[in-house]
Amino acid sequence: MLSPVKIWRNQKKVRALLGIEGKVISFTKIHVPPAGFIDQAPYVVALVKLKNGKGVVAQLVDYEDKHLNIGQKVKTVLRRTRDAGEEGVIPYGIKFKPVS
Amino acid sequence: MKVFILGGATTKFGELWNLSPRDLVKEAVSEALSDAGLTVKDIGAIFVGNMLSSSLGGQDHLGAFFAEELGTNAAAVKIEGACASGGLAVHHGILAVLSGIYENVLVVGVEKMTDHKPEEVAKMLMGAGSDPERESGATFPGLYALIARAHMKRYGTTEEQMAYVAVKNHFHASLNSHAQFVSPINLEKVMKSPVVATPLKLLDCSPITDGAAALIISNKRPKSGKKGKKHTQVSIVASAVATDTLGLAERSDLTTLSSAVAAAKKAYDMAKVKPSDIDVAEVHDCFTIAEIIAMEDLGFFPRGSAAKAIWEGKTRFGSGRPVVNTSGGLKASGHPVGATGVKQVVEIYQQLKGVAGKKQVAGAKIGLTHNIGGSGATAVIHILKSFK
């Protein structure tokens, strides 16, 4: 499933999404994770509308409970996403961090 | 549209560890053929609704796989559209008989899910979502949780109102001998069930299920009863499909599924009926919030008012109309994903024919099915009518 070629191809898209601010449209705290995310649970997944108009679904990290609100300002950062799996290539992608 | 249902059946839904996909299909198909008074030799083509045979079962080539099991060399193909695979298989079966090339076709939906670990099933189900959704660690409960929170924010929908959808559907399932869960539950039990993805709890979610459902459809009007006595028959008067973006991030509004609205409009136009004409409906309540949104997308209640209407019993067996999810829905009857869309049509067929047993809605003449793939990327609506 985790093809190194696919990771390499998709990471070109990730760069264009870094360091952009946006607002939380909706969020959920996942308590029952899928395979590949077991070690991270519970974690927050948010749907964010970025300032450039693009909608993005990704995890919210470095947050406190007071940040869990619709309308919360966030910024995109680069983080490791899921377990590397047998191929051992660490997948990186977009996550959100609260602003202020 | 001249399409007739000659027979339909489902297996028991649940954790069926002693049964294989072959066993499930054989059982559902044998019963449906017997209901239709046909044998497999009368079937010109087979449409298999299934999502996960490839990723969970390692079995591709599913059409020939089941044709072999049924002992026929008829045309056979798998139709895939995530949790709408079953509804899409019915749609394609209808197109096949309408083409005139086939007179009778078999539509069979099947899924075998409980052989596998829950986190593996959760991961494979995310095959229905978008790449970024998979990368985020979202699950299907997680995606519908995003939808639920947006609906709560806009319309003031509460967790208790969502929980009541589960209470209603478990009550309906208690009247259905083929349901996965046959015991009624109360509001407190739903509210105190473990959190899966906030604000959704375990009993807001449909289960992992094994099961199959089969339907025989035809372009030829079924024969009347013996000695000129006319039996109630059922025809499909609309079959409509619409799509939307795979991921939630690309949608402008999370509180509605635009694919369902579009497919429903096409179906109502095709059948020349209004939402208020529907007596009984099977809708895609993969999560409790999904049934609330379905009621609004189908035009049964105005936007923002369905949660309250459901709470007041307006869709409950014995007190409401349309009665929604008499089978117990995905929530309580179970959700073998590829079988669900076919099972919904079987349930409505049995309701309109008057053979739905303890859950029979008196005088039901027009029914609707609403089958959703992913978080709304595919919607399939069927409308059925009885006639003599």
Coordinates of C-alpha atoms in Angstrom, one line a residue:
Chain A
M1 CA 0.0 0.0 0.0
L2 CA 2.8 2.5 0.9
S3 CA 4.6 2.8 -2.4
P4 CA 7.8 4.8 -2.1
V5 CA 7.1 6.1 -5.6
K6 CA 3.7 7.3 -4.6
I7 CA 5.1 9.1 -1.6
W8 CA 7.7 10.8 -3.7
R9 CA 5.1 11.9 -6.3
N10 CA 2.6 13.2 -3.6
Q11 CA 5.2 15.1 -1.6
K12 CA 5.7 17.5 -4.4
K13 CA 2.1 18.6 -3.8
V14 CA 2.7 18.9 0.0
R15 CA 5.3 21.7 -0.4
A16 CA 2.7 24.0 -2.0
L17 CA 0.4 23.7 1.0
L18 CA 3.0 24.6 3.8
G19 CA 2.7 27.7 6.1
I20 CA -0.8 28.7 5.0
E21 CA -3.3 30.0 7.6
G22 CA -6.9 28.9 7.7
K23 CA -10.0 28.4 9.9
V24 CA -11.5 25.2 11.3
I25 CA -14.8 24.3 9.6
S26 CA -15.3 21.1 11.6
F27 CA -13.3 18.6 13.7
T28 CA -13.5 15.3 15.4
K29 CA -11.3 13.4 17.9
I30 CA -10.7 9.9 16.6
H31 CA -10.6 7.3 19.4
V32 CA -10.8 4.2 17.2
P33 CA -8.1 4.5 14.5
P34 CA -7.5 2.5 11.3
A35 CA -4.4 0.4 10.7
G36 CA -1.3 2.7 10.3
F37 CA -2.5 5.1 13.0
I38 CA -2.9 2.9 16.1
D39 CA 0.0 4.5 18.0
Q40 CA -1.3 8.0 17.6
A41 CA -4.9 7.6 18.9
P42 CA -6.7 9.6 20.2
Y43 CA -6.0 12.4 17.7
V44 CA -7.9 15.2 16.2
V45 CA -8.8 15.4 12.5
A46 CA -10.0 18.8 11.2
L47 CA -11.5 20.1 8.0
V48 CA -10.0 23.5 7.5
K49 CA -10.7 26.2 4.9
L50 CA -7.3 27.8 4.0
K51 CA -6.9 31.4 3.1
N52 CA -6.3 30.5 -0.5
G53 CA -9.8 29.0 -0.6
K54 CA -8.8 25.4 -0.6
G55 CA -10.4 22.9 1.8
V56 CA -8.0 20.4 3.5
V57 CA -8.7 17.5 5.9
A58 CA -5.7 16.8 8.2
Q59 CA -4.8 16.2 11.8
L60 CA -4.6 19.0 14.3
V61 CA -1.4 18.8 16.5
D62 CA 0.2 20.8 19.3
Y63 CA -3.3 21.9 20.5
E64 CA -4.9 22.4 23.9
D65 CA -8.6 21.7 24.5
K66 CA -9.4 25.5 24.2
H67 CA -8.4 25.2 20.6
L68 CA -11.1 22.7 19.7
N69 CA -13.6 25.1 18.2
I70 CA -15.2 25.7 14.9
G71 CA -13.6 28.9 13.6
Q72 CA -10.2 28.3 15.4
K73 CA -7.3 29.8 13.4
V74 CA -4.7 27.3 12.3
K75 CA -1.6 27.1 10.1
T76 CA -0.3 24.2 8.0
V77 CA 2.9 22.4 9.1
L78 CA 4.9 19.5 7.8
R79 CA 4.6 16.3 10.0
R80 CA 5.1 12.6 9.8
T81 CA 1.7 11.1 9.0
R82 CA 1.4 7.4 9.4
D83 CA 3.5 4.3 10.3
A84 CA 6.3 3.8 7.8
G85 CA 5.2 0.1 7.2
E86 CA 7.5 -2.6 5.7
E87 CA 9.0 -0.3 3.1
G88 CA 10.4 1.9 5.8
V89 CA 9.9 5.1 3.9
I90 CA 8.6 7.7 6.4
P91 CA 5.5 9.5 4.9
Y92 CA 5.3 13.2 5.6
G93 CA 2.3 15.4 5.0
I94 CA 0.3 18.4 6.1
K95 CA -1.0 18.8 9.6
F96 CA -2.5 21.9 11.3
K97 CA -1.2 23.8 14.3
P98 CA -3.3 26.3 16.2
V99 CA -2.4 30.0 15.7
S100 CA -2.5 32.1 18.9
Chain B
M1 CA -40.0 2.5 -17.0
K2 CA -41.2 -1.1 -17.2
V3 CA -39.1 -3.2 -14.7
F4 CA -40.6 -5.8 -12.5
I5 CA -39.3 -7.5 -9.4
L6 CA -40.0 -11.3 -9.6
G7 CA -38.3 -12.3 -6.4
G8 CA -36.1 -11.1 -3.5
A9 CA -34.4 -12.4 -0.4
T10 CA -31.7 -11.7 2.1
T11 CA -29.6 -14.0 4.4
K12 CA -29.5 -13.4 8.1
F13 CA -27.1 -10.5 8.7
G14 CA -24.5 -10.6 11.4
E15 CA -21.2 -12.2 12.5
L16 CA -21.5 -15.3 10.3
W17 CA -18.2 -17.0 10.9
N18 CA -19.3 -20.4 9.7
L19 CA -20.4 -19.1 6.3
S20 CA -18.3 -18.1 3.3
P21 CA -19.2 -15.5 0.6
R22 CA -20.1 -18.5 -1.6
D23 CA -22.5 -19.8 1.0
L24 CA -24.1 -16.4 1.6
V25 CA -24.7 -15.8 -2.1
K26 CA -26.0 -19.3 -2.7
E27 CA -28.5 -19.0 0.1
A28 CA -29.8 -15.5 -0.9
V29 CA -30.0 -16.4 -4.6
S30 CA -31.7 -19.8 -4.0
E31 CA -34.4 -18.1 -1.9
A32 CA -34.9 -15.3 -4.4
L33 CA -35.2 -17.7 -7.4
S34 CA -37.7 -19.8 -5.4
D35 CA -39.7 -16.6 -4.6
A36 CA -39.7 -15.8 -8.4
G37 CA -40.6 -19.4 -9.4
L38 CA -37.5 -19.5 -11.6
T39 CA -34.3 -21.5 -11.9
V40 CA -30.8 -20.2 -12.5
K41 CA -31.2 -21.3 -16.2
D42 CA -33.7 -18.4 -16.6
I43 CA -31.2 -15.8 -15.6
G44 CA -29.4 -14.0 -18.5
A45 CA -26.9 -11.9 -16.5
I46 CA -25.6 -11.5 -13.0
F47 CA -24.7 -8.2 -11.4
V48 CA -22.7 -8.5 -8.2
G49 CA -22.6 -5.6 -5.7
N50 CA -19.5 -5.8 -3.6
M51 CA -16.8 -3.4 -2.3
L52 CA -14.1 -5.3 -0.4
S53 CA -13.6 -8.7 -2.0
S54 CA -10.4 -7.4 -3.5
S55 CA -8.8 -5.6 -0.5
L56 CA -10.1 -7.9 2.3
G57 CA -10.7 -11.2 0.6
G58 CA -8.0 -11.2 -2.1
Q59 CA -10.6 -12.2 -4.6
D60 CA -11.0 -10.3 -7.8
H61 CA -13.0 -11.7 -10.8
L62 CA -16.1 -11.9 -8.7
G63 CA -18.7 -12.2 -11.5
A64 CA -17.3 -15.6 -12.7
F65 CA -16.6 -16.6 -9.1
F66 CA -20.3 -16.5 -8.2
A67 CA -21.5 -17.7 -11.6
E68 CA -19.4 -20.8 -11.0
E69 CA -21.0 -21.3 -7.6
L70 CA -24.5 -20.9 -9.0
G71 CA -23.8 -23.4 -11.8
T72 CA -24.3 -21.1 -14.8
N73 CA -22.3 -19.6 -17.6
A74 CA -24.4 -16.5 -17.8
A75 CA -22.8 -13.0 -18.2
A76 CA -21.6 -11.9 -14.7
V77 CA -19.8 -8.7 -13.5
K78 CA -19.0 -7.0 -10.2
I79 CA -20.2 -3.5 -9.7
E80 CA -18.3 -1.3 -7.3
G81 CA -19.1 2.0 -5.7
A82 CA -18.1 1.7 -2.0
C83 CA -21.2 1.4 0.2
A84 CA -23.4 2.2 -2.8
S85 CA -22.1 -0.9 -4.7
G86 CA -25.4 -2.7 -4.1
G87 CA -27.6 0.1 -5.3
L88 CA -25.4 0.6 -8.3
A89 CA -25.7 -3.2 -9.1
V90 CA -29.5 -2.8 -9.0
H91 CA -29.2 0.2 -11.3
H92 CA -27.1 -1.7 -13.8
G93 CA -29.4 -4.7 -13.6
I94 CA -32.3 -2.4 -14.5
L95 CA -30.3 -1.0 -17.5
A96 CA -29.6 -4.5 -18.6
V97 CA -33.3 -5.6 -18.8
L98 CA -34.3 -2.2 -20.3
S99 CA -31.7 -2.7 -23.0
G100 CA -33.8 -5.7 -24.2
I101 CA -30.8 -7.9 -24.4
Y102 CA -31.6 -9.7 -21.2
E103 CA -35.1 -10.7 -20.0
N104 CA -34.4 -11.7 -16.4
V105 CA -31.3 -10.7 -14.4
L106 CA -30.0 -11.5 -11.0
V107 CA -28.6 -8.7 -8.8
V108 CA -26.8 -10.0 -5.7
G109 CA -25.0 -7.9 -3.1
V110 CA -22.6 -9.5 -0.7
E111 CA -19.9 -8.6 1.8
K112 CA -17.8 -10.7 4.2
M113 CA -16.3 -8.3 6.8
T114 CA -16.1 -10.0 10.2
D115 CA -13.3 -12.4 9.2
H116 CA -10.8 -9.5 9.6
K117 CA -9.4 -7.3 12.4
P118 CA -11.5 -4.1 13.0
E119 CA -8.5 -1.7 12.2
E120 CA -7.9 -3.6 8.9
V121 CA -11.6 -3.2 8.0
A122 CA -11.6 0.5 9.0
K123 CA -8.5 1.0 6.8
M124 CA -10.0 -0.8 3.8
L125 CA -13.3 1.1 4.1
M126 CA -11.3 4.3 3.8
G127 CA -10.7 3.1 0.2
A128 CA -14.0 4.9 -0.3
G129 CA -12.5 8.3 0.7
S130 CA -9.9 10.6 -0.8
D131 CA -6.1 10.4 -0.5
P132 CA -5.7 13.3 2.0
E133 CA -8.5 11.8 4.1
R134 CA -6.5 8.5 4.3
E135 CA -3.3 10.4 5.1
S136 CA -5.0 12.2 8.0
G137 CA -5.9 9.0 9.8
A138 CA -9.7 9.7 9.4
T139 CA -12.1 6.8 9.6
F140 CA -15.6 6.7 8.2
P141 CA -17.0 7.4 11.7
G142 CA -14.5 10.3 11.7
L143 CA -15.8 11.7 8.4
Y144 CA -19.4 11.5 9.4
A145 CA -18.4 13.1 12.8
L146 CA -17.2 16.1 10.8
I147 CA -20.6 16.2 9.0
A148 CA -22.4 15.8 12.4
R149 CA -20.6 18.7 14.1
A150 CA -21.3 21.0 11.1
H151 CA -25.0 20.0 11.3
M152 CA -25.1 20.5 15.1
K153 CA -23.5 24.0 14.6
R154 CA -25.9 25.1 11.9
Y155 CA -29.2 23.6 13.1
G156 CA -28.7 23.0 16.8
T157 CA -29.0 19.2 16.3
T158 CA -28.1 17.4 19.5
E159 CA -26.4 14.2 20.4
E160 CA -29.6 13.0 22.1
Q161 CA -31.5 13.5 18.8
M162 CA -28.9 11.6 16.9
A163 CA -29.0 8.8 19.6
Y164 CA -32.8 8.6 19.1
V165 CA -32.3 7.5 15.5
A166 CA -30.4 4.5 16.9
V167 CA -33.2 3.8 19.4
K168 CA -35.8 3.9 16.6
N169 CA -33.9 1.7 14.3
H170 CA -33.0 -0.9 16.9
F171 CA -36.7 -1.0 17.7
H172 CA -37.5 -1.7 14.1
A173 CA -34.7 -4.4 13.9
S174 CA -36.3 -6.1 16.9
L175 CA -39.2 -6.9 14.5
N176 CA -36.9 -8.3 11.8
S177 CA -35.7 -11.9 12.3
H178 CA -32.9 -11.3 9.7
A179 CA -31.4 -8.3 11.6
Q180 CA -27.9 -8.4 13.2
F181 CA -29.2 -6.8 16.4
V182 CA -32.6 -8.0 17.6
S183 CA -32.8 -6.3 21.0
P184 CA -34.3 -2.9 21.5
I185 CA -32.0 -0.3 23.2
N186 CA -32.7 3.0 25.1
L187 CA -31.3 6.5 24.8
E188 CA -29.1 6.1 27.9
K189 CA -27.4 3.1 26.4
V190 CA -26.5 5.0 23.2
M191 CA -25.4 8.1 25.1
K192 CA -23.1 6.0 27.4
S193 CA -21.6 3.8 24.7
P194 CA -17.9 4.3 24.1
V195 CA -16.7 7.2 21.9
V196 CA -15.6 6.3 18.4
A197 CA -15.0 9.7 16.9
T198 CA -16.5 12.7 18.8
P199 CA -19.4 13.4 18.8
L200 CA -20.2 9.9 17.5
K201 CA -20.4 7.0 19.9
L202 CA -20.4 3.3 19.2
L203 CA -24.2 3.0 19.1
D204 CA -24.4 5.9 16.6
C205 CA -22.4 3.7 14.1
S206 CA -23.6 0.9 11.9
P207 CA -21.8 -2.4 12.6
I208 CA -19.4 -4.6 10.7
T209 CA -21.5 -7.3 9.1
D210 CA -21.6 -10.4 6.9
G211 CA -24.5 -10.9 4.6
A212 CA -26.0 -11.1 1.2
A213 CA -29.2 -10.0 -0.6
A214 CA -30.5 -11.1 -4.0
L215 CA -33.1 -9.7 -6.4
I216 CA -34.5 -11.0 -9.6
I217 CA -35.7 -8.3 -12.0
S218 CA -37.3 -8.6 -15.4
N219 CA -38.7 -6.6 -18.3
K220 CA -41.5 -9.1 -18.5
R221 CA -44.6 -8.6 -16.4
P222 CA -45.0 -11.4 -13.8
K223 CA -47.8 -13.9 -14.3
S224 CA -51.0 -13.4 -12.4
G225 CA -52.0 -15.8 -9.7
K226 CA -53.7 -19.1 -10.4
K227 CA -57.3 -19.2 -11.6
G228 CA -57.2 -15.5 -12.6
K229 CA -56.8 -14.3 -9.0
K230 CA -54.6 -11.3 -9.0
H231 CA -51.6 -11.0 -6.6
T232 CA -50.0 -7.8 -5.6
Q233 CA -46.8 -7.3 -7.7
V234 CA -44.0 -4.7 -7.5
S235 CA -42.3 -2.7 -10.2
I236 CA -39.4 -0.3 -10.1
V237 CA -40.5 3.0 -11.4
A238 CA -37.3 5.1 -10.9
S239 CA -33.6 4.3 -10.7
A240 CA -31.3 7.4 -10.4
V241 CA -27.6 7.9 -9.6
A242 CA -25.6 11.0 -8.9
T243 CA -22.0 11.7 -7.8
D244 CA -20.1 14.4 -5.8
T245 CA -16.5 15.0 -4.8
L246 CA -14.8 12.0 -3.2
G247 CA -13.5 14.0 -0.2
L248 CA -15.4 16.3 2.2
A249 CA -12.8 19.1 1.8
E250 CA -13.9 19.9 -1.7
R251 CA -17.6 20.4 -0.6
S252 CA -19.2 23.9 0.0
D253 CA -21.7 22.5 2.5
L254 CA -21.2 19.7 5.0
T255 CA -24.8 19.6 6.2
T256 CA -26.3 18.0 3.0
L257 CA -25.2 15.4 0.5
S258 CA -25.7 17.1 -2.9
S259 CA -25.5 13.7 -4.7
A260 CA -28.5 12.5 -2.8
V261 CA -30.4 15.7 -3.5
A262 CA -29.6 15.4 -7.2
A263 CA -30.4 11.7 -7.5
A264 CA -33.7 12.1 -5.5
K265 CA -34.8 14.9 -7.8
K266 CA -34.1 12.7 -10.9
A267 CA -36.0 9.8 -9.2
Y268 CA -39.0 11.8 -8.2
D269 CA -39.3 13.2 -11.7
M270 CA -38.8 9.8 -13.3
A271 CA -41.5 8.2 -11.1
K272 CA -43.8 11.3 -11.1
V273 CA -44.2 11.1 -7.4
K274 CA -43.6 13.6 -4.5
P275 CA -41.8 13.0 -1.2
S276 CA -45.2 13.1 0.5
D277 CA -46.4 10.1 -1.6
I278 CA -43.8 7.8 -0.1
D279 CA -45.2 5.3 2.5
V280 CA -42.0 3.5 3.4
A281 CA -38.3 4.2 2.9
E282 CA -35.0 2.4 3.5
V283 CA -32.3 5.0 3.9
H284 CA -28.5 4.9 4.3
D285 CA -28.1 5.4 8.1
C286 CA -24.5 4.3 8.2
F287 CA -24.4 6.7 11.2
T288 CA -27.3 8.3 13.0
I289 CA -26.5 11.8 11.6
A290 CA -26.8 10.3 8.1
E291 CA -30.5 9.4 8.6
I292 CA -31.2 12.9 9.8
I293 CA -29.6 14.4 6.7
A294 CA -31.2 11.8 4.4
M295 CA -34.7 12.9 5.7
E296 CA -33.8 16.5 4.7
D297 CA -32.1 15.6 1.4
L298 CA -35.1 13.5 0.3
G299 CA -37.5 16.3 1.1
F300 CA -39.4 14.4 3.8
F301 CA -38.8 17.3 6.3
P302 CA -37.5 20.9 5.8
R303 CA -33.8 21.6 6.5
G304 CA -32.9 21.6 10.1
S305 CA -36.2 20.0 11.3
A306 CA -35.7 16.3 10.7
A307 CA -33.9 15.5 14.0
K308 CA -36.9 16.9 15.9
A309 CA -39.4 15.1 13.6
I310 CA -37.7 11.7 14.1
W311 CA -37.6 12.4 17.9
E312 CA -41.4 12.9 17.7
G313 CA -41.9 9.5 16.1
K314 CA -42.9 10.8 12.7
T315 CA -40.9 8.1 10.9
R316 CA -41.3 5.3 13.5
F317 CA -43.2 2.1 12.9
G318 CA -46.7 2.4 14.3
S319 CA -46.8 6.2 14.5
G320 CA -45.2 7.8 11.5
R321 CA -45.3 8.2 7.7
P322 CA -43.2 7.6 5.8
V323 CA -41.9 4.8 8.1
V324 CA -38.2 4.9 7.7
N325 CA -35.9 1.9 7.9
T326 CA -38.4 -0.8 8.8
S327 CA -35.6 -3.4 8.5
G328 CA -33.6 -1.6 11.3
G329 CA -31.5 0.1 8.7
L330 CA -27.8 -0.2 8.4
K331 CA -27.6 0.8 12.0
A332 CA -29.4 -2.2 13.5
S333 CA -30.1 -4.7 10.7
G334 CA -26.4 -4.5 9.8
H335 CA -24.3 -3.1 7.0
P336 CA -22.5 -5.7 4.8
V337 CA -21.5 -2.9 2.5
G338 CA -22.0 -4.5 -1.0
A339 CA -25.3 -6.1 0.1
T340 CA -26.9 -3.0 1.7
G341 CA -28.2 -1.4 -1.5
V342 CA -29.7 -4.6 -2.7
K343 CA -31.2 -5.4 0.8
Q344 CA -32.9 -2.0 0.8
V345 CA -34.7 -2.8 -2.4
V346 CA -35.6 -6.3 -1.1
E347 CA -37.1 -4.8 2.1
I348 CA -39.2 -2.3 0.1
Y349 CA -40.3 -5.1 -2.3
Q350 CA -41.5 -7.2 0.7
Q351 CA -43.2 -4.2 2.2
L352 CA -45.1 -3.4 -1.0
K353 CA -46.0 -7.0 -1.6
G354 CA -47.4 -7.2 1.9
V355 CA -45.0 -10.0 3.1
A356 CA -42.8 -8.0 5.5
G357 CA -44.1 -9.9 8.6
K358 CA -44.2 -8.2 12.0
K359 CA -42.8 -5.0 10.6
Q360 CA -45.4 -4.8 7.8
V361 CA -46.5 -1.2 7.2
A362 CA -50.3 -1.4 6.5
G363 CA -51.3 -0.3 3.1
A364 CA -47.8 0.6 1.8
K365 CA -48.0 1.2 -1.9
I366 CA -45.0 3.4 -2.8
G367 CA -41.5 3.0 -1.4
L368 CA -38.1 4.5 -1.8
T369 CA -34.5 3.4 -1.2
H370 CA -31.5 5.7 -0.6
N371 CA -28.1 4.2 -0.8
I372 CA -24.9 6.3 -0.3
G373 CA -21.3 5.5 -1.2
G374 CA -18.4 7.0 0.8
S375 CA -19.3 10.2 2.6
G376 CA -21.8 11.1 -0.2
A377 CA -19.6 10.7 -3.4
T378 CA -22.2 8.3 -4.8
A379 CA -26.0 8.3 -4.3
V380 CA -28.4 5.8 -5.7
I381 CA -32.2 6.3 -5.3
H382 CA -34.8 3.7 -6.3
I383 CA -38.6 4.2 -6.2
L384 CA -40.9 1.1 -6.2
K385 CA -44.7 0.8 -6.6
S386 CA -47.1 -2.0 -6.1
F387 CA -49.7 -2.9 -8.6
K388 CA -52.3 -5.7 -9.3

